[in-house]
CSV table of C-alpha atoms in Angstrom, one decimal:
chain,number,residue,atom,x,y,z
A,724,UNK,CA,17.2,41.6,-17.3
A,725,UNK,CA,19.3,44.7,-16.7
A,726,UNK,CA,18.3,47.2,-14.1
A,727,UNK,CA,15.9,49.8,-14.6
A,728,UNK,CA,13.8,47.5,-16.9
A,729,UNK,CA,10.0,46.6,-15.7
A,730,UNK,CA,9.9,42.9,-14.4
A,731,UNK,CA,6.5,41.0,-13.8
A,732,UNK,CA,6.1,39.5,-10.5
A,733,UNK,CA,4.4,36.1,-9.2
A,734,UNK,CA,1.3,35.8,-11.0
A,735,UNK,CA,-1.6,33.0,-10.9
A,736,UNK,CA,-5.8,32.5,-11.2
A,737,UNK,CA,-5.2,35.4,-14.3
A,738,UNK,CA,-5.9,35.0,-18.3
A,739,UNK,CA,-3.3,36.1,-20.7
A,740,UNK,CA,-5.2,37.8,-23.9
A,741,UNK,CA,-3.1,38.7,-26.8
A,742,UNK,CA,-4.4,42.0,-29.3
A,743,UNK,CA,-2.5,42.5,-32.0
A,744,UNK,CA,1.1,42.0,-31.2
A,745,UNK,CA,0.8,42.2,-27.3
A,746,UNK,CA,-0.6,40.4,-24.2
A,747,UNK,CA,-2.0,41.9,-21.6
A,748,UNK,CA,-2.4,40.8,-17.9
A,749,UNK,CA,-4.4,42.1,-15.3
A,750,UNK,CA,-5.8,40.9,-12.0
A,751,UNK,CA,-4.8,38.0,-11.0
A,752,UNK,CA,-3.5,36.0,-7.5
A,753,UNK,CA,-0.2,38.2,-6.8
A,754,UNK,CA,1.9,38.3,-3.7
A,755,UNK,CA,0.8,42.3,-2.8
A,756,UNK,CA,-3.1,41.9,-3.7
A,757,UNK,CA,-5.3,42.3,-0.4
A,758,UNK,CA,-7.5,39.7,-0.2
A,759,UNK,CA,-10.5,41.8,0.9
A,760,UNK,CA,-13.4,42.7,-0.9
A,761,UNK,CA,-12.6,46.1,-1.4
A,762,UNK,CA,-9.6,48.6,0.3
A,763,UNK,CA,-7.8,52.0,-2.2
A,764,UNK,CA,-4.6,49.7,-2.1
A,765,UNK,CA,-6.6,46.7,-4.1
A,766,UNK,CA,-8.4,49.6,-6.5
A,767,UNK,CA,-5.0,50.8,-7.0
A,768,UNK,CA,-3.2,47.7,-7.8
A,769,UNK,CA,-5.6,46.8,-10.2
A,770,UNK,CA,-5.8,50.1,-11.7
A,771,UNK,CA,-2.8,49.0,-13.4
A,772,UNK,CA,-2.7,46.5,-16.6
A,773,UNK,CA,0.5,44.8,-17.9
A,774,UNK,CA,1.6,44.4,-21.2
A,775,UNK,CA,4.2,42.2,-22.8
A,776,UNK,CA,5.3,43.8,-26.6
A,777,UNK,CA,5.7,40.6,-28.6
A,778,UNK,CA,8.2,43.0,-31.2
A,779,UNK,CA,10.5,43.8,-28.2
A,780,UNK,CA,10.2,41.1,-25.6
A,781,UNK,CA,9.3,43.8,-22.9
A,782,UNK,CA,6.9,44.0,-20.1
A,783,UNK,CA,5.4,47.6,-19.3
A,784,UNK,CA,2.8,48.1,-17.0
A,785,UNK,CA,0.0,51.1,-17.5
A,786,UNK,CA,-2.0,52.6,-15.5
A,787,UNK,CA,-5.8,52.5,-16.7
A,788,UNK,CA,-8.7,55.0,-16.7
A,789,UNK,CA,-12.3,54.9,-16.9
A,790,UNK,CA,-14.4,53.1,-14.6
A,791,UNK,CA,-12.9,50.9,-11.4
A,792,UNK,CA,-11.5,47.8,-12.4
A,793,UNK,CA,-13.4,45.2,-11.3
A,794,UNK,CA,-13.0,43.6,-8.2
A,795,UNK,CA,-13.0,40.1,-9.3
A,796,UNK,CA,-9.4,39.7,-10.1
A,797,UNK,CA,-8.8,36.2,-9.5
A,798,UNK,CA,-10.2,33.5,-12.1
A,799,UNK,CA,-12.1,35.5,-14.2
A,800,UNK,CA,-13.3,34.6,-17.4
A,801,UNK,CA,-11.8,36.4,-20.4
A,802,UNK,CA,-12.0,37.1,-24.3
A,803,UNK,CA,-11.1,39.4,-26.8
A,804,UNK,CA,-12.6,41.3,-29.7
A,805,UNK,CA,-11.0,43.4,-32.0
A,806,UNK,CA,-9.2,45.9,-29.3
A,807,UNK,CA,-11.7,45.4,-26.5
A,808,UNK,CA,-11.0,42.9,-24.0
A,809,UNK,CA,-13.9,41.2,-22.2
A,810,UNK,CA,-13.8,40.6,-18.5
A,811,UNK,CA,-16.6,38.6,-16.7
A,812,UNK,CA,-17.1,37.0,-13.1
A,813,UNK,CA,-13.9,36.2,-10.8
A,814,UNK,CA,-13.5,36.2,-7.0
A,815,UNK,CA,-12.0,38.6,-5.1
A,816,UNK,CA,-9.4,37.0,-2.8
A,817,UNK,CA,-11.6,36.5,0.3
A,818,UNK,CA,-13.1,33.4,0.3
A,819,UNK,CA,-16.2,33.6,-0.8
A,820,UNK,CA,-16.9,36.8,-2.6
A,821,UNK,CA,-17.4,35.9,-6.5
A,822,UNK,CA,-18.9,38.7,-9.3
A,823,UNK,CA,-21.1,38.5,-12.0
A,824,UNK,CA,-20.5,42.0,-13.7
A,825,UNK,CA,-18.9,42.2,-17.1
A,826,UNK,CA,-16.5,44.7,-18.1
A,827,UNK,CA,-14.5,45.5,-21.0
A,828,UNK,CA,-11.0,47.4,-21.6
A,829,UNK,CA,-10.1,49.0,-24.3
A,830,UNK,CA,-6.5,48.1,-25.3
A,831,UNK,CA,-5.7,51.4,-27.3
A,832,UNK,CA,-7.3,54.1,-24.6
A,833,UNK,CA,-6.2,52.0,-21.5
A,834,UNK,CA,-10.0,52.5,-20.6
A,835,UNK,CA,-12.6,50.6,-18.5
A,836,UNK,CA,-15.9,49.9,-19.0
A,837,UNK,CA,-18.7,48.5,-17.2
A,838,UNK,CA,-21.0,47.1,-19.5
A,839,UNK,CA,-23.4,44.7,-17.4
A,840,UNK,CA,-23.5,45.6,-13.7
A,841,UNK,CA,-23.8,42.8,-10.9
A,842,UNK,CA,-27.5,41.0,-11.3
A,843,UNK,CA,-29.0,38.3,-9.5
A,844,UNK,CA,-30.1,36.6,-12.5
A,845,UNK,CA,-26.4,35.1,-13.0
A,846,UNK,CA,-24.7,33.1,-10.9
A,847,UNK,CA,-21.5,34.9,-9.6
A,848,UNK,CA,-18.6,32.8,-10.0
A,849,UNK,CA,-14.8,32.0,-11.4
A,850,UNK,CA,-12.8,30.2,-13.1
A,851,UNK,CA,-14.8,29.1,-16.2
A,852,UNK,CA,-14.8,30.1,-19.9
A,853,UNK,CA,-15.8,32.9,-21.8
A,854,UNK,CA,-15.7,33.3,-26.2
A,855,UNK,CA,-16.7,35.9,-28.4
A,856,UNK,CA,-18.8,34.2,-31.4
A,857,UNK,CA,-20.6,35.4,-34.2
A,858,UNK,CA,-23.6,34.2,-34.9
A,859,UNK,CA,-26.2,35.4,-37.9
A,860,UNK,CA,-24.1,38.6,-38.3
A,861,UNK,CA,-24.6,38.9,-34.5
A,862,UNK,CA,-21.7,39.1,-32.1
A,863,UNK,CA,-22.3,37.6,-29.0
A,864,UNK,CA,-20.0,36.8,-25.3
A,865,UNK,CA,-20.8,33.4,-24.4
A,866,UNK,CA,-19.8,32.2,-20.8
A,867,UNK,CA,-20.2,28.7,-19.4
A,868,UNK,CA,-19.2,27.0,-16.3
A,869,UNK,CA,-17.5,27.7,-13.8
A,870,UNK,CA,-17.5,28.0,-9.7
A,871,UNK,CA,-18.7,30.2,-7.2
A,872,UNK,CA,-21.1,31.1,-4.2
A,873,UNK,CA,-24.6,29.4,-4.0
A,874,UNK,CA,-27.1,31.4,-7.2
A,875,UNK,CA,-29.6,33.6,-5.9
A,876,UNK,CA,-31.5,32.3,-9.0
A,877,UNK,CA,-31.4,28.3,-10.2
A,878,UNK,CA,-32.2,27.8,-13.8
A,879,UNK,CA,-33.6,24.4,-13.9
A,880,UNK,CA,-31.7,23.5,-17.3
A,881,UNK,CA,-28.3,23.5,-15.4
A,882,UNK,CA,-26.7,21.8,-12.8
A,883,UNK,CA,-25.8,23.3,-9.7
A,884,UNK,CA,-23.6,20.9,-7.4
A,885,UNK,CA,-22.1,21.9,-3.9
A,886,UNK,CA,-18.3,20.9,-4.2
A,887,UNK,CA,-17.9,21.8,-0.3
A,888,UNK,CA,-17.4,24.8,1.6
A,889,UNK,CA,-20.3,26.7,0.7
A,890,UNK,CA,-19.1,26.3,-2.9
A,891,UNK,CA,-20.8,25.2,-6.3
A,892,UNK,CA,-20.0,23.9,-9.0
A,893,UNK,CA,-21.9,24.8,-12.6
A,894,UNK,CA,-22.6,24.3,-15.9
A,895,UNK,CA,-24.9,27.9,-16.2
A,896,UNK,CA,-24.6,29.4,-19.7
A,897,UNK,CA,-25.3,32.9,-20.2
A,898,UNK,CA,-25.4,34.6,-23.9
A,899,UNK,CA,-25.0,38.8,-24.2
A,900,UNK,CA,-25.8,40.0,-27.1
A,901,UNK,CA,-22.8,42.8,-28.4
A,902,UNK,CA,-24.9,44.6,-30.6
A,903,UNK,CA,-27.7,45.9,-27.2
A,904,UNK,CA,-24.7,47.5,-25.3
A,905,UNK,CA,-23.6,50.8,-26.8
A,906,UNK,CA,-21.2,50.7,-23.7
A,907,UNK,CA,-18.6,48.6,-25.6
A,908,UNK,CA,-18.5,50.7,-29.2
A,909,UNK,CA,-15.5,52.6,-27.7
């Protein structure tokens, strides 16, 4: 690429939603992201979203408003619906600091949202999967899976197993309901 044009960098442990005609990246394990819990140059650097125009074949990145990003940037789970992209869990980048909180980001306003603060009733963790669904006329975020710290809260119908270092593997599966958070009707 010729000079002057926006280049992304090293990126892993990120999702790559598409809306419309674009992707957009955010978080994720890069070279210049502290790995602490929380420090104004890691609210800054995710304060920033990336987006690759499909049309043009060009990255741009933004910065975003609204809420703070969250702080789980690395394996979070991720899903889209209509211009509102959902974020849920992740880790942080010290070892064993996962989230629970969902959030969403609006694609046109470049604005954040958090919907469901941290609870203990949800196991915080990474690296699973996360849909949007319809159900019934409903529309619903289903997550499943994933890793994280040990649960404040077992639920007997799923499987917790330690997978070393403190860690633990799941198979939790947690339903929100779309239509109960006004939050998200940007």
């Amino acid at each position: 690429m010729s000079k002057g044009i926006y280049q992304l960098g090293g990126i892993s442990g990120h999702s790559a939603p598409v809306v419309g005609e674009s992707v957009f990246l955010w978080g994720g394990d890069r070279p210049n992201l502290p790995l602490v819990h929380d420090s104004p140059q890691k609210r800054k650097l995710l304060s920033t979203i990336d987006r690759l125009e499909f049309r043009t074949g060009l990255w741009s990145s933004h910065v975003t408003r609204g809420t703070s990003p969250p702080l789980g940037a690395i394996g979070y789970f991720c899903t889209t619906r209509n211009n509102d992209i959902f974020f849920f869990g992740g880790k942080c980048g010290d070892e064993m600091c996962f989230h629970n909180d969902v959030n969403s980001f609006n694609s046109l306003t470049y604005e954040w949202s958090n919907i469901i603060p941290t609870s203990d009733a949800v196991m915080k963790r990474a690296f699973g999967g996360m849909v949007c669904m319809e159900s019934m006329g409903t529309e619903y975020l289903f997550m499943i899976g994933g890793n994280g710290s040990t649960p404040t809260t077992y639920q007997s119908q799923y499987q917790y197993i330690h997978i070393g270092r403190g860690r633990i593997r799941t198979n939790e599966q947690n339903l929100l309901n779309l239509s109960t958070i006004g939050a998200c009707k940007h």
